[in-house]
Every structure is written in C-alpha cells, then in structure tokens.
Short mmCIF file of N, CA and C in Angstrom, two decimals:
data_model
loop_
_atom_site.label_atom_id
_atom_site.label_comp_id
_atom_site.label_asym_id
_atom_site.label_seq_id
_atom_site.Cartn_x
_atom_site.Cartn_y
_atom_site.Cartn_z
N ASP A 1 -60.09 -33.52 -11.88
CA ASP A 1 -59.71 -32.20 -11.37
C ASP A 1 -58.22 -32.13 -11.13
N ASN A 2 -57.65 -33.22 -10.64
CA ASN A 2 -56.22 -33.27 -10.36
C ASN A 2 -55.41 -33.20 -11.66
N ALA A 3 -55.93 -33.74 -12.73
CA ALA A 3 -55.23 -33.73 -14.01
C ALA A 3 -55.16 -32.33 -14.59
N SER A 4 -56.16 -31.50 -14.35
CA SER A 4 -56.15 -30.14 -14.88
C SER A 4 -55.22 -29.23 -14.09
N SER A 5 -55.03 -29.48 -12.81
CA SER A 5 -54.13 -28.65 -12.00
C SER A 5 -52.67 -29.03 -12.22
N GLU A 6 -52.41 -30.24 -12.65
CA GLU A 6 -51.04 -30.71 -12.91
C GLU A 6 -50.36 -29.89 -14.02
N PRO A 7 -51.00 -29.68 -15.18
CA PRO A 7 -50.36 -28.87 -16.23
C PRO A 7 -50.12 -27.43 -15.79
N LEU A 8 -50.97 -26.88 -14.94
CA LEU A 8 -50.76 -25.51 -14.46
C LEU A 8 -49.51 -25.44 -13.61
N LYS A 9 -49.28 -26.42 -12.78
CA LYS A 9 -48.07 -26.45 -11.96
C LYS A 9 -46.83 -26.55 -12.85
N GLU A 10 -46.90 -27.36 -13.88
CA GLU A 10 -45.77 -27.49 -14.78
C GLU A 10 -45.53 -26.19 -15.55
N ASP A 11 -46.60 -25.51 -15.96
CA ASP A 11 -46.46 -24.24 -16.67
C ASP A 11 -45.84 -23.19 -15.76
N ASP A 12 -46.27 -23.16 -14.50
CA ASP A 12 -45.69 -22.21 -13.55
C ASP A 12 -44.20 -22.50 -13.33
N GLU A 13 -43.91 -23.79 -13.21
CA GLU A 13 -42.50 -24.18 -13.02
C GLU A 13 -41.65 -23.81 -14.24
N ILE A 14 -42.20 -24.02 -15.42
CA ILE A 14 -41.48 -23.67 -16.66
C ILE A 14 -41.27 -22.16 -16.72
N ALA A 15 -42.29 -21.40 -16.34
CA ALA A 15 -42.18 -19.94 -16.34
C ALA A 15 -41.11 -19.48 -15.35
N GLN A 16 -41.10 -20.08 -14.16
CA GLN A 16 -40.10 -19.72 -13.15
C GLN A 16 -38.69 -20.06 -13.63
N LEU A 17 -38.56 -21.22 -14.28
CA LEU A 17 -37.25 -21.62 -14.81
C LEU A 17 -36.77 -20.67 -15.90
N LYS A 18 -37.72 -20.22 -16.76
CA LYS A 18 -37.36 -19.26 -17.80
C LYS A 18 -36.89 -17.94 -17.20
N VAL A 19 -37.58 -17.47 -16.17
CA VAL A 19 -37.19 -16.22 -15.50
C VAL A 19 -35.81 -16.40 -14.85
N SER A 20 -35.62 -17.54 -14.21
CA SER A 20 -34.34 -17.83 -13.57
C SER A 20 -33.21 -17.88 -14.61
N LEU A 21 -33.50 -18.49 -15.75
CA LEU A 21 -32.51 -18.58 -16.82
C LEU A 21 -32.16 -17.19 -17.36
N GLN A 22 -33.17 -16.33 -17.52
CA GLN A 22 -32.92 -14.97 -17.99
C GLN A 22 -32.05 -14.19 -17.00
N ARG A 23 -32.32 -14.38 -15.71
CA ARG A 23 -31.51 -13.71 -14.68
C ARG A 23 -30.05 -14.18 -14.73
N GLU A 24 -29.89 -15.49 -14.87
CA GLU A 24 -28.53 -16.04 -14.95
C GLU A 24 -27.78 -15.50 -16.16
N LYS A 25 -28.47 -15.43 -17.31
CA LYS A 25 -27.84 -14.91 -18.52
C LYS A 25 -27.46 -13.44 -18.33
N ALA A 26 -28.33 -12.66 -17.72
CA ALA A 26 -28.03 -11.25 -17.48
C ALA A 26 -26.83 -11.10 -16.54
N ALA A 27 -26.78 -11.93 -15.51
CA ALA A 27 -25.66 -11.88 -14.57
C ALA A 27 -24.35 -12.26 -15.26
N LYS A 28 -24.41 -13.26 -16.13
CA LYS A 28 -23.20 -13.68 -16.86
C LYS A 28 -22.74 -12.60 -17.82
N ARG A 29 -23.70 -11.93 -18.48
CA ARG A 29 -23.33 -10.82 -19.37
C ARG A 29 -22.65 -9.70 -18.60
N LYS A 30 -23.19 -9.40 -17.42
CA LYS A 30 -22.62 -8.35 -16.58
C LYS A 30 -21.21 -8.74 -16.12
N MET A 31 -21.04 -9.99 -15.69
CA MET A 31 -19.72 -10.45 -15.25
C MET A 31 -18.73 -10.43 -16.40
N TYR A 32 -19.19 -10.79 -17.61
CA TYR A 32 -18.30 -10.77 -18.77
C TYR A 32 -17.86 -9.34 -19.08
N SER A 33 -18.77 -8.38 -18.99
CA SER A 33 -18.39 -6.99 -19.25
C SER A 33 -17.38 -6.51 -18.20
N TYR A 34 -17.54 -6.93 -16.94
CA TYR A 34 -16.55 -6.58 -15.92
C TYR A 34 -15.20 -7.22 -16.22
N LEU A 35 -15.22 -8.47 -16.67
CA LEU A 35 -13.96 -9.14 -17.02
C LEU A 35 -13.24 -8.43 -18.16
N VAL A 36 -14.00 -7.94 -19.13
CA VAL A 36 -13.40 -7.20 -20.24
C VAL A 36 -12.76 -5.92 -19.73
N LYS A 37 -13.45 -5.21 -18.84
CA LYS A 37 -12.90 -3.98 -18.26
C LYS A 37 -11.62 -4.28 -17.48
N ILE A 38 -11.65 -5.33 -16.69
CA ILE A 38 -10.46 -5.70 -15.90
C ILE A 38 -9.31 -6.08 -16.82
N ALA A 39 -9.59 -6.81 -17.89
CA ALA A 39 -8.53 -7.21 -18.82
C ALA A 39 -7.92 -5.99 -19.50
N ASP A 40 -8.75 -5.02 -19.88
CA ASP A 40 -8.22 -3.80 -20.49
C ASP A 40 -7.33 -3.04 -19.51
N GLU A 41 -7.78 -2.94 -18.27
CA GLU A 41 -7.00 -2.23 -17.26
C GLU A 41 -5.68 -2.97 -16.99
N LEU A 42 -5.74 -4.28 -16.94
CA LEU A 42 -4.53 -5.08 -16.73
C LEU A 42 -3.54 -4.88 -17.87
N LYS A 43 -4.05 -4.82 -19.11
CA LYS A 43 -3.19 -4.59 -20.26
C LYS A 43 -2.48 -3.26 -20.17
N SER A 44 -3.22 -2.20 -19.82
CA SER A 44 -2.61 -0.87 -19.73
C SER A 44 -1.61 -0.81 -18.58
N LEU A 45 -1.94 -1.45 -17.46
CA LEU A 45 -1.00 -1.46 -16.33
C LEU A 45 0.26 -2.25 -16.66
N ARG A 46 0.11 -3.35 -17.40
CA ARG A 46 1.26 -4.15 -17.79
C ARG A 46 2.17 -3.33 -18.70
N ASN A 47 1.59 -2.62 -19.67
CA ASN A 47 2.40 -1.79 -20.56
C ASN A 47 3.13 -0.69 -19.78
N GLU A 48 2.42 -0.07 -18.85
CA GLU A 48 3.02 0.99 -18.04
C GLU A 48 4.15 0.44 -17.17
N SER A 49 3.93 -0.72 -16.56
CA SER A 49 4.96 -1.28 -15.69
C SER A 49 6.16 -1.75 -16.49
N GLU A 50 5.94 -2.27 -17.72
CA GLU A 50 7.07 -2.67 -18.56
C GLU A 50 7.94 -1.46 -18.89
N GLN A 51 7.30 -0.33 -19.19
CA GLN A 51 8.06 0.89 -19.48
C GLN A 51 8.87 1.32 -18.26
N LEU A 52 8.26 1.24 -17.08
CA LEU A 52 8.97 1.63 -15.86
C LEU A 52 10.11 0.67 -15.56
N ILE A 53 9.91 -0.61 -15.80
CA ILE A 53 10.97 -1.60 -15.57
C ILE A 53 12.15 -1.32 -16.50
N HIS A 54 11.85 -1.05 -17.78
CA HIS A 54 12.93 -0.77 -18.73
C HIS A 54 13.67 0.51 -18.34
N ALA A 55 12.94 1.52 -17.88
CA ALA A 55 13.57 2.77 -17.46
C ALA A 55 14.47 2.53 -16.24
N ALA A 56 14.01 1.70 -15.31
CA ALA A 56 14.81 1.41 -14.12
C ALA A 56 16.06 0.61 -14.49
N GLU A 57 15.92 -0.35 -15.39
CA GLU A 57 17.09 -1.12 -15.83
C GLU A 57 18.09 -0.21 -16.53
N TYR A 58 17.61 0.70 -17.34
CA TYR A 58 18.48 1.65 -18.04
C TYR A 58 19.19 2.55 -17.04
N ALA A 59 18.48 2.96 -15.99
CA ALA A 59 19.08 3.84 -14.98
C ALA A 59 20.13 3.12 -14.14
N ARG A 60 20.02 1.80 -14.01
CA ARG A 60 20.98 1.04 -13.18
C ARG A 60 22.24 0.65 -13.93
N LYS A 61 22.32 0.96 -15.21
CA LYS A 61 23.49 0.57 -15.99
C LYS A 61 24.71 1.38 -15.56
N ALA A 62 25.87 0.76 -15.71
CA ALA A 62 27.13 1.48 -15.49
C ALA A 62 27.46 2.25 -16.77
N TRP A 63 28.12 3.37 -16.63
CA TRP A 63 28.41 4.24 -17.77
C TRP A 63 29.90 4.48 -17.91
N TYR A 64 30.35 4.60 -19.13
CA TYR A 64 31.74 4.94 -19.41
C TYR A 64 31.76 6.44 -19.69
N GLU A 65 32.32 7.21 -18.78
CA GLU A 65 32.28 8.67 -18.87
C GLU A 65 33.62 9.22 -18.39
N GLY A 66 34.21 10.08 -19.17
CA GLY A 66 35.45 10.74 -18.75
C GLY A 66 36.61 9.78 -18.57
N GLY A 67 36.66 8.70 -19.34
CA GLY A 67 37.75 7.75 -19.25
C GLY A 67 37.61 6.75 -18.11
N MET A 68 36.49 6.75 -17.40
CA MET A 68 36.29 5.84 -16.27
C MET A 68 34.90 5.22 -16.35
N TRP A 69 34.79 3.99 -15.82
CA TRP A 69 33.47 3.39 -15.66
C TRP A 69 32.86 3.95 -14.40
N ARG A 70 31.66 4.41 -14.50
CA ARG A 70 30.99 5.01 -13.34
C ARG A 70 29.71 4.24 -13.05
N GLY A 71 29.46 4.10 -11.79
CA GLY A 71 28.25 3.38 -11.38
C GLY A 71 27.01 4.21 -11.65
N PRO A 72 25.84 3.60 -11.55
CA PRO A 72 24.60 4.31 -11.86
C PRO A 72 24.29 5.44 -10.89
N ASN A 73 24.76 5.36 -9.65
CA ASN A 73 24.47 6.43 -8.69
C ASN A 73 25.42 7.61 -8.83
N VAL A 74 26.55 7.40 -9.46
CA VAL A 74 27.52 8.49 -9.61
C VAL A 74 27.13 9.38 -10.78
N LEU A 75 26.70 8.78 -11.87
CA LEU A 75 26.47 9.53 -13.09
C LEU A 75 25.38 10.59 -12.98
N PRO A 76 24.21 10.33 -12.38
CA PRO A 76 23.19 11.38 -12.35
C PRO A 76 23.68 12.66 -11.67
N ALA A 77 24.46 12.56 -10.61
CA ALA A 77 24.97 13.76 -9.95
C ALA A 77 26.06 14.41 -10.79
N ALA A 78 26.85 13.59 -11.45
CA ALA A 78 27.95 14.13 -12.25
C ALA A 78 27.47 14.67 -13.59
N ALA A 79 26.33 14.22 -14.04
CA ALA A 79 25.84 14.62 -15.37
C ALA A 79 25.57 16.12 -15.42
N GLY A 80 25.04 16.68 -14.36
CA GLY A 80 24.76 18.11 -14.34
C GLY A 80 26.03 18.94 -14.26
N GLN A 81 27.09 18.40 -13.70
CA GLN A 81 28.33 19.12 -13.52
C GLN A 81 29.32 18.84 -14.64
N HIS A 82 28.97 17.96 -15.57
CA HIS A 82 29.89 17.56 -16.63
C HIS A 82 30.28 18.75 -17.50
N ALA A 83 29.32 19.60 -17.82
CA ALA A 83 29.60 20.73 -18.70
C ALA A 83 30.45 21.78 -17.99
N VAL A 84 30.35 21.87 -16.67
CA VAL A 84 31.09 22.89 -15.92
C VAL A 84 32.50 22.43 -15.61
N ARG A 85 32.64 21.16 -15.19
CA ARG A 85 33.95 20.65 -14.78
C ARG A 85 34.66 20.00 -15.96
N SER A 86 35.95 20.23 -16.10
CA SER A 86 36.69 19.60 -17.17
C SER A 86 37.46 18.39 -16.68
N SER A 87 37.87 18.38 -15.41
CA SER A 87 38.57 17.22 -14.86
C SER A 87 37.89 16.80 -13.57
N TYR A 88 37.51 15.51 -13.50
CA TYR A 88 36.74 15.04 -12.36
C TYR A 88 37.57 14.82 -11.11
N GLY A 89 38.82 14.44 -11.22
CA GLY A 89 39.57 14.01 -10.05
C GLY A 89 40.51 15.04 -9.46
N SER A 90 40.57 16.25 -9.98
CA SER A 90 41.55 17.21 -9.46
C SER A 90 41.14 17.72 -8.09
N SER A 91 42.13 18.08 -7.27
CA SER A 91 41.86 18.46 -5.89
C SER A 91 41.22 19.84 -5.79
N ASP A 92 41.41 20.70 -6.78
CA ASP A 92 40.81 22.03 -6.67
C ASP A 92 39.30 21.99 -6.92
N ASN A 93 38.79 20.90 -7.49
CA ASN A 93 37.36 20.78 -7.71
C ASN A 93 36.64 20.13 -6.54
N ASN A 94 37.35 19.51 -5.63
CA ASN A 94 36.74 18.84 -4.48
C ASN A 94 36.55 19.86 -3.37
N SER A 95 35.44 20.55 -3.37
CA SER A 95 35.20 21.57 -2.36
C SER A 95 34.11 21.11 -1.39
N ASP A 96 33.99 19.78 -1.19
CA ASP A 96 32.97 19.27 -0.31
C ASP A 96 33.27 19.58 1.15
N ASP A 97 34.55 19.49 1.55
CA ASP A 97 34.95 19.74 2.93
C ASP A 97 35.40 21.20 3.06
N GLU A 98 34.82 21.90 4.02
CA GLU A 98 35.19 23.30 4.20
C GLU A 98 36.57 23.46 4.85
N ASP A 99 37.03 22.46 5.59
CA ASP A 99 38.30 22.58 6.29
C ASP A 99 39.44 22.01 5.44
N GLY A 100 39.22 21.81 4.13
CA GLY A 100 40.29 21.35 3.26
C GLY A 100 40.56 19.87 3.36
N GLY A 101 39.63 19.08 3.88
CA GLY A 101 39.80 17.65 3.95
C GLY A 101 40.43 17.18 5.23
N LEU A 102 40.76 18.06 6.15
CA LEU A 102 41.35 17.64 7.42
C LEU A 102 40.25 17.27 8.39
N GLY A 103 40.46 16.20 9.12
CA GLY A 103 39.45 15.73 10.07
C GLY A 103 39.38 16.64 11.26
N SER A 104 38.21 16.84 11.84
CA SER A 104 38.09 17.72 13.00
C SER A 104 37.84 16.96 14.27
#
C-alpha cells in the first residue's frame, strides 16, 4: 500500500514544480517586457537630454558681434536691439538712467 502512495506523492510534487516553473517563466517574461519599456524610455530621455545639453553649451558660447567679444548673457538682450541700434557704446543710446547717469 505504501508503494502505491509513493508515486502519487511524486506525481503531485512534479505537478506542483511544473506550475511553479510556469509562474516563474511568466514573471520573467513580464519583467523582461518592463525592462524593454524602461530601456526605450531611457533611450528617448538620453536623446532629449543630449539635445538640451548641446543647446545649453551653444547658448553659453561667447560671440563676436559689432567688433567686440560679448559674453553669452550680453548677446541675447542685445540681439533684439541689434537691428535698431547702429552703435552699441554711444552715450545717446544709454537711456537706462532717467537722471542722466548722476547718482542720487
């Protein structure tokens, strides 16, 4: 009687192991699909960040404009006024101070 129950236990154990193996394979497939999604997202973010880095490096460059080297912070403000102003350093164009440059 004991010999006949032994193969049943082994069959049950084999069946449980097969079910466990199928679950593990399904979990690995799911994890692999997530890894593929993450890799695709990382690729797109890397491309986007490289473009932004290049744009920032380009924006930080010094420029030769109007016979002078100008820093990166000067040019963006001056770029809009370049077509209007013909000489950058003349005193009649410096209208920033309302009192004519005298300290108050």
